Tab-separated table of C-alpha atoms in Angstrom:
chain	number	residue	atom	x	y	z
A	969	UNK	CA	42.250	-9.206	24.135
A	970	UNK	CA	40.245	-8.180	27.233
A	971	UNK	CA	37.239	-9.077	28.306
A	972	UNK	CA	35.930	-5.354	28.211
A	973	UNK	CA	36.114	-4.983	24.792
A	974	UNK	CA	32.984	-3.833	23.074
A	975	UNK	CA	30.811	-4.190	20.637
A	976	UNK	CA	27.398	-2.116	19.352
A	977	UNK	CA	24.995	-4.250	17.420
A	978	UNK	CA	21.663	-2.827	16.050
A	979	UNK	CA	18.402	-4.306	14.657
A	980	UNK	CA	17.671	-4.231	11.135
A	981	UNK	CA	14.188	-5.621	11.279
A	982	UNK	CA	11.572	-6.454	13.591
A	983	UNK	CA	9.760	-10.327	14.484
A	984	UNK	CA	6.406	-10.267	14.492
A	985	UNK	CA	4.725	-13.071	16.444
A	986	UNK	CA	1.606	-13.959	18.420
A	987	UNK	CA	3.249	-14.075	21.656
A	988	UNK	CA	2.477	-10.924	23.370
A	989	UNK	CA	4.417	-11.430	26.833
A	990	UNK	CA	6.352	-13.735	28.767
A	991	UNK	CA	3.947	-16.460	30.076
A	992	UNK	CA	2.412	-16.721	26.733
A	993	UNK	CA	5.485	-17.414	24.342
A	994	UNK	CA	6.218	-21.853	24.115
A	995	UNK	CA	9.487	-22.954	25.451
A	996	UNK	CA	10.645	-23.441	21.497
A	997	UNK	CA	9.069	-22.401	18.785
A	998	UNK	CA	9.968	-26.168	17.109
A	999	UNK	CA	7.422	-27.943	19.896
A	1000	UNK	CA	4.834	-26.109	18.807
A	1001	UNK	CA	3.115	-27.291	15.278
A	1002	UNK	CA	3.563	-24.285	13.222
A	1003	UNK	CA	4.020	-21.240	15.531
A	1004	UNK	CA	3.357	-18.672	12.708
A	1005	UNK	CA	4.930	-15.028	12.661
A	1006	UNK	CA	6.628	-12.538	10.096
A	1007	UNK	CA	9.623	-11.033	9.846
A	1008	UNK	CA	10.140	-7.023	8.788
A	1009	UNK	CA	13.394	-6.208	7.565
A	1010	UNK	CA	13.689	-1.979	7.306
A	1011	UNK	CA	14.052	-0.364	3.859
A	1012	UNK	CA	18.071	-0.196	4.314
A	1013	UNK	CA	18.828	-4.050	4.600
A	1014	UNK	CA	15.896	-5.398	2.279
A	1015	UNK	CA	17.808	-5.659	-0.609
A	1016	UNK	CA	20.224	-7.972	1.354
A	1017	UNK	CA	16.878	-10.777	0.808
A	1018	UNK	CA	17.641	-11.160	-2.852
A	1019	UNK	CA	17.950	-15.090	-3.109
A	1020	UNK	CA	16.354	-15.770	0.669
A	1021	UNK	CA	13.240	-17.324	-1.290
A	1022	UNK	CA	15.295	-20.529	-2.628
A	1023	UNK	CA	15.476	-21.647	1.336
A	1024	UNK	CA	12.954	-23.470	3.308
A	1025	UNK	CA	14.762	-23.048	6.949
A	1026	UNK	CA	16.397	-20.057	7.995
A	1027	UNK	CA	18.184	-19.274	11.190
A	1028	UNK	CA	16.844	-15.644	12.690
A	1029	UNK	CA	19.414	-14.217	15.257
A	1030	UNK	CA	17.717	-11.604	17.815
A	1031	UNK	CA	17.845	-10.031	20.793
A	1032	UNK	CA	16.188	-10.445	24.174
A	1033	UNK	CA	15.373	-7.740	24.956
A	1034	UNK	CA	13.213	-7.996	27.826
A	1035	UNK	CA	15.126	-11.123	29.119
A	1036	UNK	CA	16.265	-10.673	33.374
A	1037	UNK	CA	19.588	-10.597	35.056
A	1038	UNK	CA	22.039	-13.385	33.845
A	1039	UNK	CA	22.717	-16.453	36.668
A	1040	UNK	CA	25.203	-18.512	35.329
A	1041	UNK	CA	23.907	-22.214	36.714
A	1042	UNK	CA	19.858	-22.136	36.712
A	1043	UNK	CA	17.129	-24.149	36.161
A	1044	UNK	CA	15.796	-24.482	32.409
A	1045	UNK	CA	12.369	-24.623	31.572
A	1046	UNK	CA	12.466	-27.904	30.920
A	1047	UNK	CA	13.921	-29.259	33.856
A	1048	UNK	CA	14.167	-28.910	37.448
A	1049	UNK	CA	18.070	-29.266	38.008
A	1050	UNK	CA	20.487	-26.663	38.059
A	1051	UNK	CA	22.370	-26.646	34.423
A	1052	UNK	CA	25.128	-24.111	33.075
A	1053	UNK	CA	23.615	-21.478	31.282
A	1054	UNK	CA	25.544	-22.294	28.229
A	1055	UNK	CA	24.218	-25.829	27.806
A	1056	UNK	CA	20.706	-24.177	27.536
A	1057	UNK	CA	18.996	-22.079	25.362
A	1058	UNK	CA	17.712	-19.429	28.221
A	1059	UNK	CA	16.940	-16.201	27.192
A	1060	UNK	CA	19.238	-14.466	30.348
A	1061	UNK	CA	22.977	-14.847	28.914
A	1062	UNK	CA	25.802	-12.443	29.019
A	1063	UNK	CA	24.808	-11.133	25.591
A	1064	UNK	CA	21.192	-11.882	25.271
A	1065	UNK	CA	20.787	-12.850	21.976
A	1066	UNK	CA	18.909	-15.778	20.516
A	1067	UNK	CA	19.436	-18.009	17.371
A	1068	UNK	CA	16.172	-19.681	15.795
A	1069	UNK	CA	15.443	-22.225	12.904
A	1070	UNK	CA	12.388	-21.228	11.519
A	1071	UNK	CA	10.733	-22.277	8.281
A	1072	UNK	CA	10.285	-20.230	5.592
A	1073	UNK	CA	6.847	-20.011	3.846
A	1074	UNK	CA	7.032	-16.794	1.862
A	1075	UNK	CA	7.904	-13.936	1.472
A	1076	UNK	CA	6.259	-10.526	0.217
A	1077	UNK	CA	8.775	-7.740	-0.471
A	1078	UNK	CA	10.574	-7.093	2.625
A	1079	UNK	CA	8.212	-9.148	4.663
A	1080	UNK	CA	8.768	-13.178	5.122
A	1081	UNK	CA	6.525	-15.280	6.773
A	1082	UNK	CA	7.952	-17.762	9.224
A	1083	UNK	CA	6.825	-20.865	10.867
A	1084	UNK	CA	8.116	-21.930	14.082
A	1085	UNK	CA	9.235	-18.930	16.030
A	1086	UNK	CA	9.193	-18.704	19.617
A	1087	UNK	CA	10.170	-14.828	20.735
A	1088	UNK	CA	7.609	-12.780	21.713
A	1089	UNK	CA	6.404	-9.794	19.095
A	1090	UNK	CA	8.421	-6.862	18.769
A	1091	UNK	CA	11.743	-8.937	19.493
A	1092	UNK	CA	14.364	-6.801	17.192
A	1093	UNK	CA	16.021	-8.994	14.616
A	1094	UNK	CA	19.737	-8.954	14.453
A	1095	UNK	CA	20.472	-11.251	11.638
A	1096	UNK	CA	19.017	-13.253	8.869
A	1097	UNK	CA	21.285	-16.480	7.561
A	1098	UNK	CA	20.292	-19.264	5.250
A	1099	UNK	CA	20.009	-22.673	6.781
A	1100	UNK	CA	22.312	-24.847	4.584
A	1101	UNK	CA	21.862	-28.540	5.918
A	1102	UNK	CA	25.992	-29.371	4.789
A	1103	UNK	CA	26.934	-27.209	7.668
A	1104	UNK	CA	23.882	-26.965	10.481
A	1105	UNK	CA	22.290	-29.915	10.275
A	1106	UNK	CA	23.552	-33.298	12.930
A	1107	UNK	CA	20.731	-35.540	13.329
A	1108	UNK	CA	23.140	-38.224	15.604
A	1109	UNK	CA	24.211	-35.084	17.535
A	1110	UNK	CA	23.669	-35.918	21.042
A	1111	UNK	CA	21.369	-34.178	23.316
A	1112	UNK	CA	23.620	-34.214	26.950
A	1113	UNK	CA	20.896	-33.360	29.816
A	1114	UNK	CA	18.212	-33.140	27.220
A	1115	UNK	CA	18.511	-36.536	26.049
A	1116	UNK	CA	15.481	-37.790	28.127
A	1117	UNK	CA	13.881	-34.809	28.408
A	1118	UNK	CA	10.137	-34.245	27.050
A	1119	UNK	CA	8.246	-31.220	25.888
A	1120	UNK	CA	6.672	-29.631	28.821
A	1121	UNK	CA	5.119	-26.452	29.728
A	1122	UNK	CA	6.788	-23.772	30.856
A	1123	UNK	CA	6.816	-23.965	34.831
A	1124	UNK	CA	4.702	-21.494	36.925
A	1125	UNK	CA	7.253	-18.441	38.177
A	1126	UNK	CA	9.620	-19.299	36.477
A	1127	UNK	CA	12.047	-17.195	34.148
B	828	UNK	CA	10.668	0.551	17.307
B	829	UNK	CA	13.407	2.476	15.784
B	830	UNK	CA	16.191	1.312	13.623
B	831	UNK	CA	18.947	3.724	15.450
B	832	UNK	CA	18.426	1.449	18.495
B	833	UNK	CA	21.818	-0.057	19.746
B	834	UNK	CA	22.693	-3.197	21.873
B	835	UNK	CA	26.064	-3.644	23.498
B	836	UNK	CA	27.399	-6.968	23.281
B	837	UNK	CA	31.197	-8.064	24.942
B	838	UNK	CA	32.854	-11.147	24.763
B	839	UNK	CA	32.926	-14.030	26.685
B	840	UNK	CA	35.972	-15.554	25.809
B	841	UNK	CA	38.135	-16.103	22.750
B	842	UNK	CA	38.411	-18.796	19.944
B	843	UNK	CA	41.439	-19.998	19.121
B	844	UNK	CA	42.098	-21.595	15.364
B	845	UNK	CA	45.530	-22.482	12.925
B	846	UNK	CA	44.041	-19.834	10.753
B	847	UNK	CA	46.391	-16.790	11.466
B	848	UNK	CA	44.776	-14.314	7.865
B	849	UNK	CA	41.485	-14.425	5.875
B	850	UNK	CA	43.486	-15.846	3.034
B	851	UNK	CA	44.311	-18.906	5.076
B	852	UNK	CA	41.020	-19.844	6.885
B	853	UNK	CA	38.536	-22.238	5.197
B	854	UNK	CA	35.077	-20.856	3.228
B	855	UNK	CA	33.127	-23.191	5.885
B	856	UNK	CA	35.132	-25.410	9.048
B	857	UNK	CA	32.311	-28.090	7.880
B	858	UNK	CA	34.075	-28.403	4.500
B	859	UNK	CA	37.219	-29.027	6.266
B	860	UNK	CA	37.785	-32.709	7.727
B	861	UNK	CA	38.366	-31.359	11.670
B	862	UNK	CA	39.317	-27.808	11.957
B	863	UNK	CA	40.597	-28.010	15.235
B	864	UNK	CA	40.868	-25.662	17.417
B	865	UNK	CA	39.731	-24.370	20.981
B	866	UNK	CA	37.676	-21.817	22.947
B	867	UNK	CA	38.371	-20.072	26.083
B	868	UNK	CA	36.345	-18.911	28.411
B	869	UNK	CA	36.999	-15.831	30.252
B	870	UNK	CA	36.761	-16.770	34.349
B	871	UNK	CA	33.947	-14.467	34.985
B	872	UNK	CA	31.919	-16.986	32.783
B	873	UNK	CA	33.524	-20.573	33.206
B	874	UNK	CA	30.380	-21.512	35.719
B	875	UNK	CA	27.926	-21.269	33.039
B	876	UNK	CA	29.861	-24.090	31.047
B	877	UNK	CA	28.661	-26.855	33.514
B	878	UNK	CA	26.980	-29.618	31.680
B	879	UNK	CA	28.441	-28.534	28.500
B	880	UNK	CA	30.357	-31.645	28.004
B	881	UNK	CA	27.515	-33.887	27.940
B	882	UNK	CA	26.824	-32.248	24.287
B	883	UNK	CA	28.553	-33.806	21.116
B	884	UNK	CA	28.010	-30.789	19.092
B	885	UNK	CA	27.403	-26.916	20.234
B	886	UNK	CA	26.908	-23.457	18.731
B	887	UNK	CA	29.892	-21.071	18.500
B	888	UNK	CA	27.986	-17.433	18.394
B	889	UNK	CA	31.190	-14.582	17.537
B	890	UNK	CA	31.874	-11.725	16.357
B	891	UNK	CA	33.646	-10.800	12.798
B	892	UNK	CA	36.239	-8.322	14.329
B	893	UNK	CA	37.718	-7.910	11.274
B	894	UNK	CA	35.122	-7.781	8.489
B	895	UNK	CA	34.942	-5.367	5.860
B	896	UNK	CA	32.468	-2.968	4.613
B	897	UNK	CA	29.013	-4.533	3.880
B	898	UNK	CA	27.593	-4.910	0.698
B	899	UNK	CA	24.094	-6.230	0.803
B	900	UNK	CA	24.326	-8.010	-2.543
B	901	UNK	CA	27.787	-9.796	-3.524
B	902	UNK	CA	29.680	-12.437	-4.877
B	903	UNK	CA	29.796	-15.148	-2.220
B	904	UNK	CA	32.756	-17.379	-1.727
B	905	UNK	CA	31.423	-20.382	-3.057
B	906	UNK	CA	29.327	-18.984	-6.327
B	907	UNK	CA	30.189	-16.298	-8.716
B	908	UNK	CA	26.621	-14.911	-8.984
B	909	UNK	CA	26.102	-11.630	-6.683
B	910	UNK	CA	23.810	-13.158	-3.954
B	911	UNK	CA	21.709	-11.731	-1.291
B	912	UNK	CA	23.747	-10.848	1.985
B	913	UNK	CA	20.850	-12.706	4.024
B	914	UNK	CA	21.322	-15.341	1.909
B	915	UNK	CA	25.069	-16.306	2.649
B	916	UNK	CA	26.849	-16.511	5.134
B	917	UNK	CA	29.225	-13.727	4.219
B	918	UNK	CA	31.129	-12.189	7.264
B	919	UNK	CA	30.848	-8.496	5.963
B	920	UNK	CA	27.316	-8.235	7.504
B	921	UNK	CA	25.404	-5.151	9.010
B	922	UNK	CA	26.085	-6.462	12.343
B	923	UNK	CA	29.348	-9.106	12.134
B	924	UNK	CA	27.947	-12.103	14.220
B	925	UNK	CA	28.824	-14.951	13.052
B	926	UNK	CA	27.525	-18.935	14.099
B	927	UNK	CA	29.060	-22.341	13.474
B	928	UNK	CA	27.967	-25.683	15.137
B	929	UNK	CA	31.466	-26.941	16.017
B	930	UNK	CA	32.413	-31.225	17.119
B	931	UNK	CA	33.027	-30.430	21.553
B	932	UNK	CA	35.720	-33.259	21.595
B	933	UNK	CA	37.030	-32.242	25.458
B	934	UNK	CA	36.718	-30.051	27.906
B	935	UNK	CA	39.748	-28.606	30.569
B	936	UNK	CA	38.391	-26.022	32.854
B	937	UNK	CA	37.149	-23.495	31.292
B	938	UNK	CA	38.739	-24.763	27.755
B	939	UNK	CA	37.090	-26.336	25.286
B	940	UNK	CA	38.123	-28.422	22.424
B	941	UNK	CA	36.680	-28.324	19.032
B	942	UNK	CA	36.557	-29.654	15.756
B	943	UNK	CA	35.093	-27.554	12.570
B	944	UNK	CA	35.920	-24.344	13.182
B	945	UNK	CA	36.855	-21.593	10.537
B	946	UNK	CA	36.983	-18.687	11.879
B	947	UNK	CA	40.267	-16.660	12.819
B	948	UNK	CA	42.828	-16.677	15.595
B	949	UNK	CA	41.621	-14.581	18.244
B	950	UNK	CA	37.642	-14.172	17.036
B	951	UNK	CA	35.402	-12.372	19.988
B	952	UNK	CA	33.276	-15.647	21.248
B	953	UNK	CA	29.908	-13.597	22.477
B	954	UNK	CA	27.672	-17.133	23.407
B	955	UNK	CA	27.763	-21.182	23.205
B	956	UNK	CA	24.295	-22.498	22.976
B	957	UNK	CA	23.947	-26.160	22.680
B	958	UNK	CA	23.365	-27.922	19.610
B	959	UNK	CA	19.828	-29.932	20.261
B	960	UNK	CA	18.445	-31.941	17.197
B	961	UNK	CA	15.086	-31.592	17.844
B	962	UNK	CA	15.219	-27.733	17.324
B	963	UNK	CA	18.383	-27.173	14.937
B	964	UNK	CA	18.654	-30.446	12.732
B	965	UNK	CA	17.052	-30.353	9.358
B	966	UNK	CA	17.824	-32.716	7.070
B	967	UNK	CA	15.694	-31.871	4.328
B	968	UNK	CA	16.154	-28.117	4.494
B	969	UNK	CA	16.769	-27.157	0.716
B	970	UNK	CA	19.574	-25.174	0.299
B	971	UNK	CA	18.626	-22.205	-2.170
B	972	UNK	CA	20.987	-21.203	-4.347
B	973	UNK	CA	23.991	-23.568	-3.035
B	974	UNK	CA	21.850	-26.608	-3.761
B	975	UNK	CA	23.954	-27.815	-6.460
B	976	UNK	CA	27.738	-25.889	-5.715
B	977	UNK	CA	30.094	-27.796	-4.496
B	978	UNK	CA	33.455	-27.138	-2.195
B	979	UNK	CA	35.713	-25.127	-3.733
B	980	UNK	CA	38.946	-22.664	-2.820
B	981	UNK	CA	37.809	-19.196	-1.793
B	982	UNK	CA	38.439	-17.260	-5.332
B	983	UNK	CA	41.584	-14.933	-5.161
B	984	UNK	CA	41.169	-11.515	-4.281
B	985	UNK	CA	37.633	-12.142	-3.063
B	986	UNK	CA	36.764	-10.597	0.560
């Protein structure tokens, strides 16, 4: 395999949210009480919801697509020490794409509304999966740099 | 927003499992008692992988390079009702990414050791995100329509 393989990925929905740029959006949607958005899945996929309803947490998968230029070792939002960009959750990566938890409160043909989303509006939706707690959920995982690290605002300047 | 709009995504390194054919790889590496297996990371990327061993438990993001044709309703592995795509975690998907939160038992370089894994020998790794509990573990999630199946052998001649 090389490492200039290729792949094309496309949306098949849009996130809707409240977050309307940048300085605006929290640094995860799970600090926030109930960060409130919707999801629109396009005529083609919305069959592909049948069953969705019967889950209370789903994981959305998107894009960034207004995220910067990738450095590898950066400082996270919520700290002030350098940290390899794959023990964060920073929106510049090598493929920009994002994975979310976000509750599920209903849903209204192919519309659901979420709680608990972070991305700003207009973020194109990759993926829907349902959360199933047998596989995704770890609550002694550890939490490495994180571990004593509080909910904070996002600092001033920085991306 | 348009639906023909098209991201490029490219690996970052390569996953390496026992599982050598779809017949032979698990419905879930979760289900399985350790999976083992490991991930390499292409050189271009290994910097970004600093502070990743500090994390008991991280997010394998990868592509399904050899799914089939989607089908947005179908019979999932582990039920023999036809089920919402969105709603399973069927690798036949409009875009093939796949996720599993895999055990990081050890780290060599840029190699990395895991446990839970069920994906193929020589699956496109696109991202590692870290698993943090605040954000990604919940225990009470229902779990829709797999609330009350259990385990089971992926049924013959099912894709």
């Amino acid at each position: 395999m090389k490492s200039d393989q290729k792949f094309k990925i496309r949306p098949i929905g849009i996130i809707r949210t409240g977050f309307k740029d940048k300085s605006s959006a929290p640094v995860q949607g799970a600090f926030t009480d109930a960060a409130p958005g919707y999801v629109e899945i396009f005529d083609e996929f919305s069959e592909g919801l049948k069953d969705i309803d019967g889950f209370t947490h789903i994981y959305l998968i998107y894009v960034f697509d207004r995220a910067g230029n990738v450095q590898l070792v950066r400082k996270p939002f919520l700290d002030d020490t350098p940290r390899g960009l794959f023990s964060t959750r920073h929106p510049c990566r090598p493929n920009s794409i994002g994975i979310t938890v976000v509750r599920l409160t209903g849903r209204s043909g192919r519309f659901l509304e979420i709680e608990g989303i972070d991305v700003l509006d207009g973020t194109p939706l990759i993926d829907i999966k349902p959360y199933i707690k047998r596989f995704d959920s770890f609550p002694d995982a550890s939490e490495g740099w994180l571990e004593n690290v509080e909910a904070r605002e996002k600092p001033e300047n920085r991306e």
